[in-house]
Amino acid sequence: MQAVQINKYGDNSVLEQVDIPIPKILPDQVLVKVKYASVNPVDYKIRSGFMAGVLPKSFPFTLGWEASGIITDTAHDVLNYKTGDEIILMSNFMQGGTYAEYVAVNAGEIMSKPTSLDFADAAVIPFSLGTAYTALLMDTQIMPGQKLLILGAGGAVGRMAIQIAKNLGLEVTGTAKGNDIQELLSLGIDHVVDYTKADYFDALNDFDVVLDLVGGETQAKSFKTLRKGGTIVSTTQPPDSGELQHYGLNGKMTRTKCDPEKFAVPLQWLEEGKIKVKEPQIMNFGSAKEALALVENREAKSKIVLSL
């Protein structure tokens, strides 16, 4: 089968399209024929070695953690899925493997593909849904009537977080720019603040929860936007403990989980049309280098999926 692998850390030049054997499944695994593999920022962070300290890799290593596809084989102890099932998946970060025609994945890391979505649209669901749901429902336990601020709301995770929060009755504010502003308003967000304006943080205050999808200086400025006792949860870096103590806040860095049972409600919202998915940009599998460069340089117009 064809796969995109790395044999060392580095820039995009280390990506190689190679022919390797179809993986053999282990107990509690299924074999999936990949239809579309999503391209995510974590892919280039792994490729570059940026995350080698926490997620070291043995080479050769097949990139990719998110995909849609069809099950072609199951281990004898897998009872909830069968050959022919259409699924979406997010493999664990130690394994990866979705930049390939086939991937062997743990049964607990897959979910049935929403029937309302085609394979391309469905391929972008696991990571964005998993991150937003984990951050808002498992790490912060948001409640109706709360005020939520999403920093960097224009991306896939931000869009998913907006819709989850609105379906649960929160007042949601997000930061975005350009065309994303109108697109977020169409999703039902209450307020959008243009982060290209120098003083945009002046309009942000009195929030119960901040979902930080940006990090760095943006996160540093966000502590003062929260009420005392509020919570900041970040996908990029742990909130500074000194700042949390200074402002009387709670904070956590979220770790994305794929949990089919806990995701049952938002998956139902997808089926009912209460959550919308932005159409991804489809690229040929042979264009993996170009796709990853677009994501790394923040030039992608929407989430990119590789067609297999």
PDB file of C-alpha atoms in Angstrom, residues 41-42 45 50-51 54-55 93 127-136 139-140 149-153 155-161 210-216 218-219 222 232-239 251-257 298:
ATOM      1  CA  PRO A  41      -1.232  21.275  12.578  1.00  0.00           C
ATOM      2  CA  VAL A  42      -0.075  18.452  14.846  1.00  0.00           C
ATOM      3  CA  LYS A  45       4.682  19.623  14.692  1.00  0.00           C
ATOM      4  CA  PHE A  50       8.763  20.063  17.905  1.00  0.00           C
ATOM      5  CA  MET A  51       6.853  17.513  19.993  1.00  0.00           C
ATOM      6  CA  VAL A  54       6.419  14.427  24.724  1.00  0.00           C
ATOM      7  CA  LEU A  55       5.606  12.267  21.688  1.00  0.00           C
ATOM      8  CA  PHE A  93      -0.869  10.248  19.022  1.00  0.00           C
ATOM      9  CA  PHE A 127     -10.277  16.032  15.864  1.00  0.00           C
ATOM     10  CA  SER A 128     -12.407  19.181  15.897  1.00  0.00           C
ATOM     11  CA  LEU A 129     -15.312  17.481  17.683  1.00  0.00           C
ATOM     12  CA  GLY A 130     -13.009  15.646  20.059  1.00  0.00           C
ATOM     13  CA  THR A 131     -11.024  18.749  20.985  1.00  0.00           C
ATOM     14  CA  ALA A 132     -14.008  21.061  21.427  1.00  0.00           C
ATOM     15  CA  TYR A 133     -16.094  18.520  23.329  1.00  0.00           C
ATOM     16  CA  THR A 134     -13.223  17.448  25.596  1.00  0.00           C
ATOM     17  CA  ALA A 135     -12.326  21.052  26.412  1.00  0.00           C
ATOM     18  CA  LEU A 136     -15.850  22.323  27.031  1.00  0.00           C
ATOM     19  CA  ASP A 139     -12.378  19.845  31.228  1.00  0.00           C
ATOM     20  CA  THR A 140     -14.620  22.807  32.059  1.00  0.00           C
ATOM     21  CA  LEU A 149     -14.866  33.437  24.957  1.00  0.00           C
ATOM     22  CA  ILE A 150     -13.204  31.473  22.146  1.00  0.00           C
ATOM     23  CA  LEU A 151      -9.799  32.822  21.108  1.00  0.00           C
ATOM     24  CA  GLY A 152      -9.125  31.865  17.492  1.00  0.00           C
ATOM     25  CA  ALA A 153     -12.702  30.892  16.735  1.00  0.00           C
ATOM     26  CA  GLY A 155     -10.679  27.366  12.701  1.00  0.00           C
ATOM     27  CA  ALA A 156     -12.276  23.911  12.698  1.00  0.00           C
ATOM     28  CA  VAL A 157     -12.099  23.500  16.487  1.00  0.00           C
ATOM     29  CA  GLY A 158     -13.446  26.998  17.095  1.00  0.00           C
ATOM     30  CA  ARG A 159     -16.398  26.457  14.776  1.00  0.00           C
ATOM     31  CA  MET A 160     -17.236  23.194  16.477  1.00  0.00           C
ATOM     32  CA  ALA A 161     -16.918  24.791  19.933  1.00  0.00           C
ATOM     33  CA  VAL A 210     -12.073  31.080  27.965  1.00  0.00           C
ATOM     34  CA  LEU A 211     -11.225  28.477  25.324  1.00  0.00           C
ATOM     35  CA  ASP A 212      -7.738  29.388  24.095  1.00  0.00           C
ATOM     36  CA  LEU A 213      -6.918  28.014  20.648  1.00  0.00           C
ATOM     37  CA  VAL A 214      -4.022  30.443  20.035  1.00  0.00           C
ATOM     38  CA  GLY A 215      -1.607  30.487  22.969  1.00  0.00           C
ATOM     39  CA  GLY A 216       1.387  32.764  23.453  1.00  0.00           C
ATOM     40  CA  THR A 218      -2.951  36.007  23.233  1.00  0.00           C
ATOM     41  CA  GLN A 219      -3.317  33.580  26.113  1.00  0.00           C
ATOM     42  CA  SER A 222      -6.814  36.521  28.310  1.00  0.00           C
ATOM     43  CA  ILE A 232      -9.297  28.983  31.015  1.00  0.00           C
ATOM     44  CA  VAL A 233      -8.694  25.824  29.028  1.00  0.00           C
ATOM     45  CA  SER A 234      -6.090  25.799  26.271  1.00  0.00           C
ATOM     46  CA  THR A 235      -5.290  23.492  23.376  1.00  0.00           C
ATOM     47  CA  THR A 236      -1.833  24.999  22.864  1.00  0.00           C
ATOM     48  CA  GLN A 237      -0.004  25.342  26.187  1.00  0.00           C
ATOM     49  CA  PRO A 238      -0.681  25.006  29.926  1.00  0.00           C
ATOM     50  CA  PRO A 239      -2.043  28.258  31.419  1.00  0.00           C
ATOM     51  CA  GLY A 251      -6.845  26.489  34.234  1.00  0.00           C
ATOM     52  CA  LYS A 252      -5.973  23.416  32.246  1.00  0.00           C
ATOM     53  CA  MET A 253      -4.423  22.307  28.975  1.00  0.00           C
ATOM     54  CA  THR A 254      -6.857  19.987  27.244  1.00  0.00           C
ATOM     55  CA  ARG A 255      -5.822  16.668  25.749  1.00  0.00           C
ATOM     56  CA  THR A 256      -8.021  15.577  22.886  1.00  0.00           C
ATOM     57  CA  LYS A 257      -9.797  12.279  23.374  1.00  0.00           C
ATOM     58  CA  ARG A 298      -1.641  29.072   7.490  1.00  0.00           C
TER      59      ARG A 298
END
